[in-house]
Short mmCIF file of C-alpha atoms in Angstrom, two decimals:
data_model
loop_
_atom_site.label_atom_id
_atom_site.label_comp_id
_atom_site.label_asym_id
_atom_site.label_seq_id
_atom_site.Cartn_x
_atom_site.Cartn_y
_atom_site.Cartn_z
CA MET C 1 -38.30 14.27 81.85
CA TYR C 2 -34.92 12.52 81.35
CA ALA C 3 -35.85 9.69 83.70
CA ARG C 4 -39.11 9.20 81.86
CA ASP C 5 -37.26 9.11 78.47
CA PHE C 6 -34.70 6.64 79.82
CA SER C 7 -37.45 4.46 81.14
CA GLN C 8 -39.16 4.47 77.75
CA LYS C 9 -35.92 3.48 75.98
CA SER C 10 -35.32 0.73 78.51
CA LYS C 11 -38.77 -0.67 77.90
CA THR C 12 -38.21 -0.63 74.16
CA TYR C 13 -34.86 -2.37 74.53
CA LEU C 14 -36.27 -4.95 76.92
CA ASN C 15 -39.18 -5.56 74.56
CA LEU C 16 -36.74 -6.22 71.71
CA ILE C 17 -34.80 -8.69 73.85
CA PHE C 18 -38.02 -10.35 74.97
CA MET C 19 -39.39 -10.57 71.41
CA ASN C 20 -36.10 -12.01 70.17
CA GLU C 21 -36.24 -14.63 72.92
CA ILE C 22 -39.83 -15.48 71.96
CA ASP C 23 -38.86 -15.71 68.28
CA GLN C 24 -36.04 -18.11 69.15
CA ARG C 25 -38.33 -20.28 71.26
CA ILE C 26 -40.98 -20.30 68.54
CA TRP C 27 -38.32 -21.28 65.99
CA LYS C 28 -37.12 -24.08 68.24
CA LEU C 29 -40.66 -25.32 68.77
CA GLU C 30 -41.36 -25.18 65.04
CA HIS C 31 -38.12 -27.03 64.39
CA GLN C 32 -39.04 -29.70 66.94
CA VAL C 33 -42.48 -30.05 65.35
CA PHE C 34 -40.82 -30.40 61.94
CA GLN C 35 -38.51 -33.11 63.29
CA LEU C 36 -41.42 -34.96 64.88
CA GLN C 37 -43.37 -34.76 61.62
CA THR C 38 -40.33 -36.10 59.79
CA LEU C 39 -40.01 -39.02 62.20
CA PHE C 40 -43.75 -39.71 62.00
CA GLU C 41 -43.71 -39.79 58.20
CA THR C 42 -40.58 -41.95 58.28
CA ALA C 43 -42.15 -44.45 60.69
CA ARG C 44 -45.34 -44.61 58.63
CA SER C 45 -43.48 -45.27 55.39
CA LEU C 46 -41.19 -47.84 57.06
CA ASN C 47 -44.19 -49.84 58.23
CA GLN C 48 -45.26 -50.18 54.60
CA ALA C 49 -41.85 -51.51 53.50
CA ARG C 50 -41.74 -55.16 52.47
CA ASN C 51 -38.00 -55.67 52.02
CA PRO C 52 -34.69 -54.15 53.26
CA GLN C 53 -34.08 -52.19 50.05
CA GLN C 54 -37.35 -50.27 50.46
CA ILE C 55 -36.33 -49.40 54.04
CA TYR C 56 -32.93 -48.04 52.98
CA GLU C 57 -34.40 -46.09 50.09
CA GLN C 58 -37.07 -44.54 52.33
CA ILE C 59 -34.59 -43.45 55.02
CA LEU C 60 -32.23 -41.98 52.43
CA ALA C 61 -34.94 -40.06 50.56
CA THR C 62 -36.56 -38.64 53.71
CA MET C 63 -33.36 -37.64 55.52
CA ALA C 64 -31.66 -36.23 52.42
CA GLY C 65 -34.68 -34.02 51.81
CA THR C 66 -34.84 -32.97 55.46
CA PHE C 67 -31.12 -32.10 55.65
CA GLY C 68 -30.99 -30.54 52.19
CA ALA C 69 -28.02 -32.78 51.33
CA ARG C 70 -26.47 -32.44 47.88
CA GLU C 71 -25.69 -36.14 47.78
CA ALA C 72 -26.48 -39.25 49.79
CA LEU C 73 -25.69 -42.94 49.74
CA ALA C 74 -27.25 -46.06 51.29
CA LEU C 75 -25.29 -49.31 51.51
CA LEU C 76 -26.54 -52.77 52.42
CA ASN C 77 -24.36 -55.48 53.96
CA GLU C 78 -25.41 -59.06 53.25
CA ASP C 79 -23.00 -61.81 54.32
CA ASP C 80 -20.06 -59.36 54.23
CA GLN C 81 -20.97 -58.36 50.68
CA TRP C 82 -21.69 -54.63 50.43
CA HIS C 83 -24.11 -53.26 47.85
CA VAL C 84 -25.14 -49.71 47.00
CA VAL C 85 -28.94 -49.75 47.17
CA ALA C 86 -29.61 -46.02 46.75
CA ASN C 87 -27.51 -43.14 45.41
CA ARG C 88 -28.72 -39.53 45.37
CA GLY C 89 -26.68 -36.78 43.81
CA ASN C 90 -23.37 -37.34 42.09
CA ILE C 91 -21.43 -39.75 44.29
CA LYS C 92 -18.80 -41.46 42.19
CA ASN C 93 -16.78 -44.65 42.66
CA THR C 94 -19.64 -46.41 44.47
CA GLU C 95 -18.38 -49.80 43.27
CA LYS C 96 -14.94 -49.08 44.78
CA ILE C 97 -16.59 -47.97 48.03
CA ALA C 98 -18.54 -51.22 48.22
CA ALA C 99 -15.41 -53.26 47.44
CA ASP C 100 -13.30 -51.41 50.05
CA LEU C 101 -15.99 -51.86 52.70
CA LYS C 102 -15.63 -55.62 52.33
CA HIS C 103 -12.05 -55.40 53.63
CA ALA C 104 -12.71 -52.81 56.34
CA GLN C 105 -12.09 -53.87 59.95
CA PHE C 106 -15.63 -53.65 61.34
CA GLN C 107 -15.53 -56.83 63.41
CA GLY C 108 -15.56 -55.99 67.12
CA ALA C 109 -15.56 -52.22 66.51
CA THR C 110 -17.97 -49.95 68.37
CA THR C 111 -20.71 -48.14 66.52
CA ARG C 112 -18.75 -44.87 66.72
CA ASP C 113 -15.60 -46.54 65.33
CA GLN C 114 -17.63 -48.17 62.57
CA GLN C 115 -18.96 -44.75 61.57
CA LYS C 116 -15.43 -43.30 61.53
CA ILE C 117 -14.25 -46.08 59.23
CA LEU C 118 -17.17 -45.50 56.87
CA THR C 119 -16.72 -41.73 56.90
CA GLU C 120 -13.00 -41.93 56.12
CA LEU C 121 -13.56 -44.47 53.36
CA VAL C 122 -16.27 -42.52 51.53
CA THR C 123 -14.79 -39.05 51.99
CA SER C 124 -11.32 -40.16 50.87
CA THR C 125 -12.76 -41.88 47.81
CA ASN C 126 -14.80 -38.81 46.85
CA LEU C 127 -12.38 -36.13 48.15
CA SER C 128 -15.04 -34.77 50.49
CA ASP C 129 -14.50 -32.78 53.67
CA SER C 130 -15.68 -35.01 56.53
CA THR C 131 -16.57 -31.90 58.56
CA PHE C 132 -19.52 -31.28 56.25
CA THR C 133 -20.74 -34.90 55.96
CA LEU C 134 -22.87 -37.16 58.12
CA TRP C 135 -22.66 -40.94 58.50
CA HIS C 136 -24.62 -43.47 60.48
CA VAL C 137 -24.45 -47.27 60.52
CA ILE C 138 -27.42 -49.53 61.09
CA ASN C 139 -27.08 -52.55 63.38
CA VAL C 140 -29.49 -55.45 63.84
CA ARG C 141 -28.73 -58.00 66.57
CA ASP C 142 -25.28 -56.48 67.11
CA GLU C 143 -24.42 -56.99 63.46
CA MET C 144 -23.80 -54.10 61.08
CA VAL C 145 -26.17 -54.58 58.18
CA GLY C 146 -25.67 -51.26 56.41
CA GLY C 147 -25.01 -47.56 56.60
CA PHE C 148 -26.13 -44.11 55.40
CA TYR C 149 -23.91 -41.30 54.11
CA PHE C 150 -25.03 -37.70 53.56
CA GLY C 151 -22.80 -35.21 51.74
CA LYS C 152 -22.61 -31.42 52.04
CA LYS C 153 -25.76 -29.42 52.60
CA ILE C 154 -26.96 -27.18 49.81
CA ILE C 155 -26.73 -24.15 52.13
CA GLY C 156 -23.14 -25.07 52.99
CA GLU C 157 -23.43 -25.26 56.77
CA PRO C 158 -22.13 -28.28 58.72
CA TYR C 159 -24.42 -30.90 60.24
CA SER C 160 -25.59 -30.09 63.74
CA ARG C 161 -26.01 -32.27 66.80
CA GLU C 162 -29.76 -32.06 66.21
CA ASP C 163 -29.25 -33.49 62.70
CA GLU C 164 -27.26 -36.37 64.17
CA ASP C 165 -29.97 -37.05 66.77
CA LEU C 166 -32.70 -36.98 64.11
CA LEU C 167 -30.80 -39.43 61.88
CA ARG C 168 -30.01 -41.68 64.85
CA THR C 169 -33.70 -41.88 65.79
CA ALA C 170 -34.76 -42.60 62.20
CA VAL C 171 -32.10 -45.29 61.81
CA SER C 172 -33.15 -46.83 65.13
CA SER C 173 -36.73 -47.12 63.82
CA ALA C 174 -35.42 -48.66 60.61
CA ALA C 175 -33.40 -51.19 62.63
CA HIS C 176 -36.54 -52.32 64.46
CA VAL C 177 -38.41 -52.75 61.17
CA LEU C 178 -35.47 -54.64 59.67
CA GLU C 179 -35.34 -56.96 62.67
CA ASN C 180 -39.06 -57.62 62.34
CA LEU C 181 -38.56 -58.44 58.66
CA HIS C 182 -35.73 -60.81 59.57
CA LEU C 183 -37.89 -62.46 62.23
CA TYR C 184 -40.80 -62.78 59.83
CA SER C 185 -38.53 -64.31 57.19
CA GLU C 186 -37.12 -66.79 59.72
CA LEU C 187 -40.62 -67.70 60.90
CA GLU C 188 -41.77 -68.26 57.32
CA GLN C 189 -38.77 -70.50 56.63
CA ALA C 190 -39.38 -72.41 59.87
CA ARG C 191 -43.09 -72.72 59.01
CA GLU C 192 -42.25 -74.11 55.58
CA ARG C 193 -39.78 -76.60 57.09
CA LEU C 194 -42.35 -77.67 59.68
CA ALA C 195 -45.01 -78.01 56.99
CA VAL C 196 -42.76 -80.36 55.02
CA GLU C 197 -41.82 -82.32 58.16
CA ASN C 198 -45.47 -82.45 59.19
CA LEU C 199 -46.46 -83.74 55.79
CA THR C 200 -43.76 -86.42 55.94
CA LEU C 201 -44.76 -87.49 59.44
CA ARG C 202 -48.43 -87.55 58.49
CA GLN C 203 -47.63 -89.74 55.50
CA GLN C 204 -45.76 -92.16 57.76
CA VAL C 205 -48.50 -92.14 60.41
CA ARG C 206 -51.32 -92.64 57.91
CA LYS C 207 -49.61 -95.72 56.46
CA GLU C 208 -49.83 -97.34 59.88
CA MET C 209 -53.47 -96.40 60.50
CA PRO C 210 -56.40 -98.59 59.44
CA SER C 211 -58.66 -97.11 56.77
CA THR C 212 -61.60 -96.95 59.16
CA ASP C 213 -59.95 -94.25 61.27
CA ILE C 214 -61.54 -90.81 61.08
CA ILE C 215 -59.03 -88.39 59.55
CA GLY C 216 -59.05 -84.77 60.74
CA ALA C 217 -57.37 -82.51 63.28
CA SER C 218 -59.61 -79.42 63.03
CA ILE C 219 -61.58 -78.23 66.05
CA ALA C 220 -64.81 -79.44 64.43
CA MET C 221 -63.38 -82.93 63.90
CA GLN C 222 -61.94 -83.00 67.40
CA LYS C 223 -65.52 -82.55 68.60
CA VAL C 224 -66.58 -85.46 66.37
CA HIS C 225 -63.83 -87.63 67.86
CA GLU C 226 -64.90 -86.62 71.36
CA ASN C 227 -68.52 -87.55 70.61
CA ILE C 228 -67.48 -90.90 69.13
CA ASP C 229 -65.51 -91.75 72.27
CA ASN C 230 -68.40 -90.77 74.54
CA PHE C 231 -71.21 -92.30 72.48
CA ALA C 232 -69.36 -95.59 72.01
CA LYS C 233 -69.66 -96.25 75.74
CA SER C 234 -73.45 -96.05 75.53
CA ASP C 235 -75.98 -98.29 73.81
CA ALA C 236 -78.32 -95.42 72.95
CA ALA C 237 -79.44 -94.66 69.39
CA VAL C 238 -77.33 -92.16 67.44
CA ILE C 239 -78.25 -89.88 64.54
CA ILE C 240 -75.37 -88.62 62.39
CA ARG C 241 -76.01 -85.45 60.40
CA GLY C 242 -73.86 -84.32 57.52
CA GLU C 243 -73.74 -83.68 53.80
CA THR C 244 -73.21 -86.47 51.29
CA GLY C 245 -69.60 -87.63 51.23
CA THR C 246 -68.59 -86.34 54.68
CA GLY C 247 -67.91 -89.83 56.05
CA LYS C 248 -71.03 -90.62 58.04
CA GLU C 249 -70.53 -94.37 57.66
CA LEU C 250 -66.94 -94.12 58.93
CA VAL C 251 -68.22 -92.38 62.05
CA ALA C 252 -70.84 -95.09 62.51
CA ARG C 253 -68.19 -97.79 62.15
CA ALA C 254 -65.93 -96.02 64.64
CA ILE C 255 -68.77 -95.89 67.19
CA HIS C 256 -69.45 -99.60 66.67
CA TYR C 257 -65.84 -100.80 66.85
CA GLN C 258 -65.16 -98.80 70.02
CA SER C 259 -68.34 -100.03 71.70
CA PRO C 260 -69.02 -103.19 73.74
CA ARG C 261 -70.73 -104.51 70.57
CA ALA C 262 -67.45 -104.46 68.61
CA ASP C 263 -67.35 -108.27 68.41
CA GLY C 264 -70.84 -108.30 66.90
CA PRO C 265 -71.76 -107.57 63.26
CA PHE C 266 -71.89 -104.09 61.71
CA VAL C 267 -74.59 -104.00 59.04
CA ALA C 268 -74.80 -100.90 56.83
CA ILE C 269 -77.78 -100.06 54.61
CA ASN C 270 -78.35 -97.04 52.37
CA CYS C 271 -82.05 -96.30 51.98
CA THR C 272 -81.58 -94.55 48.65
CA ALA C 273 -80.12 -97.75 47.15
CA ILE C 274 -83.20 -99.87 47.93
CA PRO C 275 -86.32 -99.69 45.74
CA GLU C 276 -89.40 -98.81 47.77
CA SER C 277 -91.04 -102.14 46.94
CA LEU C 278 -88.14 -104.06 48.49
CA VAL C 279 -87.54 -102.00 51.64
CA GLU C 280 -89.58 -104.23 53.96
CA SER C 281 -88.15 -107.54 52.76
CA GLU C 282 -84.60 -106.15 52.91
CA PHE C 283 -84.99 -104.80 56.45
CA PHE C 284 -87.17 -107.50 58.01
CA GLY C 285 -86.55 -110.56 55.83
CA ILE C 286 -88.96 -112.72 53.84
CA GLU C 287 -90.34 -116.24 54.16
CA THR C 288 -90.38 -118.87 51.45
CA GLY C 289 -93.54 -118.65 49.39
CA ALA C 290 -94.31 -115.04 50.31
CA ALA C 291 -94.08 -114.37 46.57
CA THR C 292 -93.62 -116.50 43.48
CA GLY C 293 -90.13 -117.95 43.34
CA VAL C 294 -89.03 -116.38 46.63
CA THR C 295 -86.98 -118.36 49.14
CA LYS C 296 -86.43 -117.53 52.82
CA ARG C 297 -84.02 -114.69 53.47
CA ILE C 298 -83.21 -112.99 56.74
CA GLY C 299 -83.33 -109.19 56.84
CA TYR C 300 -80.82 -106.58 57.95
CA PHE C 301 -82.14 -106.40 61.51
CA GLU C 302 -81.58 -110.13 62.01
CA GLN C 303 -78.14 -109.89 60.39
CA ALA C 304 -77.20 -107.15 62.88
CA HIS C 305 -78.29 -109.18 65.95
CA SER C 306 -75.93 -108.49 68.90
CA GLY C 307 -74.26 -105.77 66.85
CA THR C 308 -75.05 -102.44 65.19
CA ILE C 309 -77.35 -101.62 62.30
CA PHE C 310 -76.43 -98.47 60.38
CA ILE C 311 -79.27 -96.95 58.36
CA ASP C 312 -77.84 -94.32 56.03
CA GLU C 313 -80.09 -91.63 54.53
CA ILE C 314 -82.95 -92.62 56.81
CA GLY C 315 -84.72 -89.43 55.74
CA ASP C 316 -85.41 -91.12 52.37
CA MET C 317 -87.15 -94.14 53.91
CA PRO C 318 -90.83 -94.48 52.90
CA LEU C 319 -93.34 -93.54 55.62
CA SER C 320 -94.89 -97.04 55.62
CA SER C 321 -91.50 -98.59 56.35
CA GLN C 322 -90.74 -95.99 59.03
CA ALA C 323 -93.68 -97.29 61.08
CA LYS C 324 -92.31 -100.85 61.01
CA VAL C 325 -88.79 -99.73 61.92
CA LEU C 326 -90.24 -97.84 64.88
CA ARG C 327 -92.13 -100.95 65.99
CA THR C 328 -88.96 -103.06 65.73
CA LEU C 329 -87.02 -100.59 67.86
CA GLN C 330 -89.77 -100.47 70.47
CA GLU C 331 -90.55 -104.21 70.63
CA ARG C 332 -87.06 -105.47 69.74
CA THR C 333 -88.67 -108.01 67.42
CA VAL C 334 -89.13 -108.42 63.67
CA ARG C 335 -91.64 -110.35 61.59
CA ARG C 336 -90.50 -111.43 58.18
CA VAL C 337 -92.66 -110.67 55.15
CA GLY C 338 -95.08 -113.57 54.78
CA GLY C 339 -94.27 -114.88 58.25
CA LEU C 340 -96.21 -115.15 61.51
CA LYS C 341 -93.41 -115.61 64.01
CA GLU C 342 -91.92 -112.72 66.02
CA ILE C 343 -88.13 -112.97 66.03
CA HIS C 344 -86.17 -111.31 68.82
CA VAL C 345 -83.37 -108.96 67.73
CA ASP C 346 -80.84 -107.15 69.89
CA VAL C 347 -79.41 -104.28 67.87
CA ARG C 348 -78.10 -100.81 68.38
CA ILE C 349 -79.29 -98.38 65.74
CA VAL C 350 -77.08 -95.68 64.26
CA ALA C 351 -78.82 -93.62 61.58
CA ALA C 352 -77.57 -90.90 59.26
CA THR C 353 -79.05 -88.24 57.02
CA HIS C 354 -78.10 -85.18 55.00
CA LYS C 355 -81.61 -83.77 55.47
CA ASP C 356 -83.07 -81.61 58.23
CA LEU C 357 -85.42 -84.17 59.76
CA LYS C 358 -87.35 -81.52 61.70
CA GLU C 359 -88.24 -79.86 58.42
CA GLU C 360 -89.13 -83.27 56.98
CA ILE C 361 -91.47 -83.81 59.96
CA LYS C 362 -93.18 -80.46 59.28
CA ALA C 363 -93.58 -81.45 55.63
CA GLY C 364 -95.16 -84.78 56.66
CA ARG C 365 -92.37 -86.88 55.15
CA PHE C 366 -90.90 -88.23 58.39
CA ARG C 367 -92.44 -89.60 61.57
CA GLU C 368 -91.86 -87.47 64.64
CA ASP C 369 -92.01 -90.48 67.01
CA LEU C 370 -89.30 -92.27 64.99
CA TYR C 371 -87.17 -89.13 65.04
CA TYR C 372 -87.15 -89.05 68.84
CA ARG C 373 -86.46 -92.80 68.95
CA ILE C 374 -83.34 -92.60 66.73
CA GLY C 375 -82.14 -89.14 67.82
CA VAL C 376 -81.18 -89.81 71.45
CA LEU C 377 -77.58 -88.82 70.66
CA GLU C 378 -76.53 -86.64 67.74
CA ILE C 379 -73.28 -86.03 65.86
CA HIS C 380 -72.84 -83.33 63.24
CA ILE C 381 -70.06 -83.84 60.68
CA PRO C 382 -69.07 -80.51 59.10
CA PRO C 383 -68.59 -80.33 55.32
CA LEU C 384 -65.02 -80.32 54.05
CA ARG C 385 -65.23 -76.65 53.03
CA GLN C 386 -65.65 -75.75 56.71
CA ARG C 387 -62.49 -77.56 57.84
CA LEU C 388 -59.83 -76.45 55.37
CA ASN C 389 -56.95 -77.44 57.65
CA ASP C 390 -57.99 -81.09 57.29
CA ILE C 391 -57.66 -81.11 53.50
CA ALA C 392 -53.87 -81.52 53.46
CA ILE C 393 -54.07 -84.31 56.04
CA LEU C 394 -56.81 -86.12 54.12
CA ALA C 395 -55.06 -85.68 50.77
CA THR C 396 -51.82 -87.07 52.20
CA HIS C 397 -53.66 -90.03 53.73
CA PHE C 398 -55.45 -90.88 50.50
CA LEU C 399 -52.23 -90.48 48.50
CA SER C 400 -50.49 -93.06 50.69
CA GLU C 401 -53.49 -95.38 50.55
CA LYS C 402 -53.87 -95.20 46.77
CA GLU C 403 -50.09 -95.59 46.22
CA SER C 404 -50.18 -98.91 48.05
CA LYS C 405 -53.23 -99.97 46.06
CA VAL C 406 -51.66 -99.42 42.61
CA GLY C 407 -48.03 -100.07 43.57
CA ARG C 408 -46.80 -96.57 42.83
CA ALA C 409 -44.68 -94.15 44.88
CA LEU C 410 -45.10 -90.39 44.50
CA LYS C 411 -42.99 -87.80 46.32
CA GLY C 412 -45.92 -85.91 47.79
CA PHE C 413 -47.72 -82.66 47.07
CA ARG C 414 -46.21 -79.37 45.98
CA PRO C 415 -47.27 -76.59 48.41
CA ASP C 416 -49.14 -74.72 45.63
CA VAL C 417 -51.19 -77.87 44.91
CA LEU C 418 -52.27 -78.11 48.55
CA LYS C 419 -53.32 -74.44 48.38
CA ILE C 420 -55.47 -75.16 45.31
CA LEU C 421 -57.07 -78.11 47.08
CA GLN C 422 -57.85 -75.88 50.07
CA LYS C 423 -59.45 -73.21 47.86
CA TYR C 424 -61.78 -75.63 46.08
CA ASP C 425 -65.32 -75.92 47.50
CA TRP C 426 -65.56 -79.76 47.50
CA PRO C 427 -69.32 -80.15 46.99
CA GLY C 428 -68.78 -83.94 47.16
CA ASN C 429 -66.79 -83.53 50.39
CA VAL C 430 -64.28 -86.20 51.49
CA ARG C 431 -65.53 -88.73 48.94
CA GLU C 432 -64.81 -86.32 46.09
CA LEU C 433 -61.33 -85.60 47.49
CA GLU C 434 -60.59 -89.33 47.73
CA ASN C 435 -61.69 -89.87 44.13
CA GLU C 436 -59.52 -86.97 42.98
CA ILE C 437 -56.43 -88.37 44.72
CA GLU C 438 -57.09 -91.82 43.21
CA ARG C 439 -57.26 -90.20 39.78
CA ILE C 440 -53.95 -88.38 40.42
CA VAL C 441 -52.15 -91.57 41.51
CA THR C 442 -53.49 -93.40 38.45
CA LEU C 443 -52.31 -90.73 36.00
CA ALA C 444 -49.03 -89.60 37.61
CA ASP C 445 -45.69 -91.27 36.92
CA ASP C 446 -43.72 -93.10 39.58
CA GLY C 447 -41.49 -90.69 41.54
CA ASP C 448 -43.46 -87.58 40.56
CA PHE C 449 -44.42 -84.73 42.83
CA VAL C 450 -48.13 -83.98 42.55
CA GLU C 451 -48.21 -80.83 40.39
CA GLU C 452 -51.01 -78.51 39.35
CA HIS C 453 -51.33 -80.19 35.94
CA HIS C 454 -52.19 -83.47 37.68
CA LEU C 455 -55.39 -81.96 39.11
CA SER C 456 -58.75 -82.15 37.38
CA PRO C 457 -59.32 -79.00 35.29
CA HIS C 458 -62.53 -78.05 37.09
CA ILE C 459 -60.71 -77.99 40.46
CA VAL C 460 -58.00 -75.66 39.14
CA ASN C 461 -60.47 -73.46 37.25
CA ASP C 462 -62.89 -73.16 40.17
CA THR C 463 -60.09 -71.80 42.39
CA GLU C 464 -58.79 -69.23 39.90
CA PRO C 465 -60.05 -65.66 40.46
CA GLY C 466 -61.77 -64.12 37.47
CA GLN C 467 -62.71 -67.46 35.94
CA ASP C 468 -66.39 -68.10 35.19
CA ASP C 469 -67.68 -71.10 37.08
CA GLU C 470 -69.07 -73.89 34.94
CA LEU C 471 -72.76 -73.30 34.50
CA PHE C 472 -75.07 -76.07 35.56
CA LEU C 473 -78.50 -76.57 34.03
CA GLU C 474 -80.54 -76.06 37.16
CA ASN C 475 -83.45 -74.03 38.43
CA LEU C 476 -82.37 -70.38 38.84
CA ARG C 477 -83.95 -70.20 42.29
CA ASP C 478 -81.93 -73.25 43.38
CA ALA C 479 -78.74 -71.63 42.10
CA VAL C 480 -79.48 -68.41 44.03
CA ASP C 481 -80.27 -70.41 47.17
CA ARG C 482 -77.02 -72.32 46.82
CA LEU C 483 -75.03 -69.09 46.51
CA GLU C 484 -76.84 -67.46 49.45
CA LYS C 485 -76.23 -70.52 51.60
CA ARG C 486 -72.51 -70.50 50.83
CA MET C 487 -72.23 -66.77 51.58
CA ILE C 488 -74.06 -67.14 54.90
CA HIS C 489 -71.89 -70.12 55.87
CA LYS C 490 -68.73 -68.14 55.07
CA ALA C 491 -69.91 -65.07 57.00
CA LEU C 492 -70.93 -67.19 60.01
CA SER C 493 -67.52 -68.82 60.01
CA GLU C 494 -65.61 -65.52 59.79
CA CYS C 495 -67.81 -63.84 62.43
CA LYS C 496 -67.58 -66.79 64.86
CA GLY C 497 -71.35 -67.26 64.75
CA ASN C 498 -72.18 -63.63 65.64
CA LYS C 499 -75.43 -63.25 63.69
CA SER C 500 -75.69 -59.49 64.25
CA GLU C 501 -72.29 -59.02 62.63
CA VAL C 502 -73.19 -61.45 59.83
CA ALA C 503 -76.38 -59.49 59.13
CA ARG C 504 -74.40 -56.23 58.99
CA ILE C 505 -71.84 -57.65 56.54
CA LEU C 506 -74.53 -59.13 54.28
CA GLY C 507 -76.67 -56.00 54.39
CA LEU C 508 -79.60 -57.70 56.11
CA SER C 509 -81.58 -57.11 59.26
CA ARG C 510 -81.06 -59.70 61.98
CA LEU C 511 -84.65 -60.88 61.43
CA GLY C 512 -84.08 -61.06 57.69
CA LEU C 513 -80.95 -63.17 58.25
CA GLN C 514 -82.85 -65.54 60.53
CA LYS C 515 -85.62 -65.95 57.96
CA LYS C 516 -83.08 -66.80 55.27
CA MET C 517 -81.36 -69.29 57.58
CA ASN C 518 -84.69 -70.96 58.28
CA ARG C 519 -85.62 -71.10 54.59
CA LEU C 520 -82.19 -72.44 53.58
CA LYS C 521 -82.22 -74.91 56.49
CA ILE C 522 -79.06 -73.55 58.11
CA SER C 523 -79.27 -74.75 61.70
CA GLU C 524 -77.69 -73.18 64.79
CA LYS C 525 -75.42 -76.23 65.15
CA GLU C 526 -73.75 -75.41 61.84
CA ILE C 527 -72.51 -72.07 63.21
#
C-alpha cells in the first residue's frame, strides 16, 4: 500500500516537472516565433523605405515596441555631423548628445568600443543606468553611419542576450538596405554624369557628321544600318517602308552613296507632289511638239542613268503609270511622251511607301507584278515613338545643325526637356522633331539652355497626365482606329511581340487580336 502511494506521488511529481519543462519549451518556441515575426515585419518595412531617415525611424519604432522600452533614440551620422532623426519617450539634451558625438573618438575603434562610447555619452547626459539600456551602432562599408539607443524597459528588467541578438540582426538588415540605397544613389549620380557626358560627346560627334548620315542607336535602327550596309553591295531593287517623316529618303541616299553607283546621280521623286496628268512626262520625258508650247525635256529615269532613282510614296502612283514603270524596269528603256525612239537607261530603283502595298494590291490600287519587281529587298523604318532612346540623340544632332545655320549657340537640353520630348508621340516622326528643334533655336536666346517654355505648347500639353488632348475634326471611326492601333503597338512592344500576352492584356481573344491587326494593317514586321 505504501509503495503504491509513493509511486503515485512520484508520478505526480514527475508529471509536474515534465509539464514545467514542456511549458518552458513552448514559451521559448513562442518567443522565437515572435522574434522571427518581428524580424520579418522589420525586413518588409525596410524594403519599402526610400531614404535613411525612414530606415532609422522604422528600426526604432519596431524595436522599442518589441522591447517595451520607455525611451529610444536614433542618430544619423552624415560627414561627421550627427543628427537626431527619431526620439521616443522623454530623452532630453539630444542636441548636446549630437554635438558631443561629433568629438567622440570613433575613428579606428571596434564596433564594441564604439557602442561603449555611445552608451557612456548618452547615459551620462541623461543620468541613466547603463545596466538597463541597450545600444547598437550601424556600420556601412566599415564606416559608422548611425546608432540606436533604448532606455529602461517598462517592466524594469535588464536587456537580455536575446534582446541584443534581435537588435543586432535587425540592424544588420538595416545596414544592407542602407548600403543598397547608397549604391543606388551613386549609380544615379554616375548615370546623370554619363548622360551629360554622352550628350556633350554626341553634340561634338554630330557636328563632324554629314547631314545625310542616319541618326539612331536603338536596336531597330541598328537593323536599318545593317540592312543599308548589306543592300548597298547589291544592285537589286529596294522597297523602304515607314511612316511619313521617318527618313525614308535619307535611307535611300545612304544606300546609293555606299553603293558602286555612288559616283552616279541620285534622283529623288515624290509621287504625291506630281499631278496625275504630268506623271508620265516627268518620269519618262517629253519630246518637242508633243503638246502646244512644249519643248524637249528628259525624264527622271534618264536623269538617273548610271545612278539611282528614288521613287517616294510609290503607292500613290496612278495605275496607268505603274504599267510604264514596270516596262522600263523590265526592258531598261524609256520612250519619251510624243517620241518613237527607245532610250536605254541603267538605273537602280529604290522605292518607298507608308502604305501596306499588299493591301493596296487586294484593293486593286497597285500592280502585283510591279510590287514583286521593286520589292526584292525590303527595309522597315520604325516610327519615332517606337525608338524613344533615339530622340535625345536626334534632338542633339538637330540642335547643333540648326545652331550653325542661324549662328546661335545654346547650352543644350535640360534633362526634363528631353523627358518631355521622349513622352510625346511624334505623329510627324523625325521631320516633326527637326522642325520643333529649328523653332526652338529660332526663338531661344544665345547661351540659353533649352527649357520647357521653349517647347511648342501642344508638345508639353500632350505629355501632361490628366490633360485633354486637342480634339481633331475627324471621323469618329478613324479616331477609334488610331487609338486602337497605338494601344496594340504599345502592348506589342511591352510584350516583346507575344501576341497571346497582348491579347490577354487588351481583353481580346488571340483571334480577335489578329483580326484587329489585319484591319488596322499592323504587320508582323512591326512587332
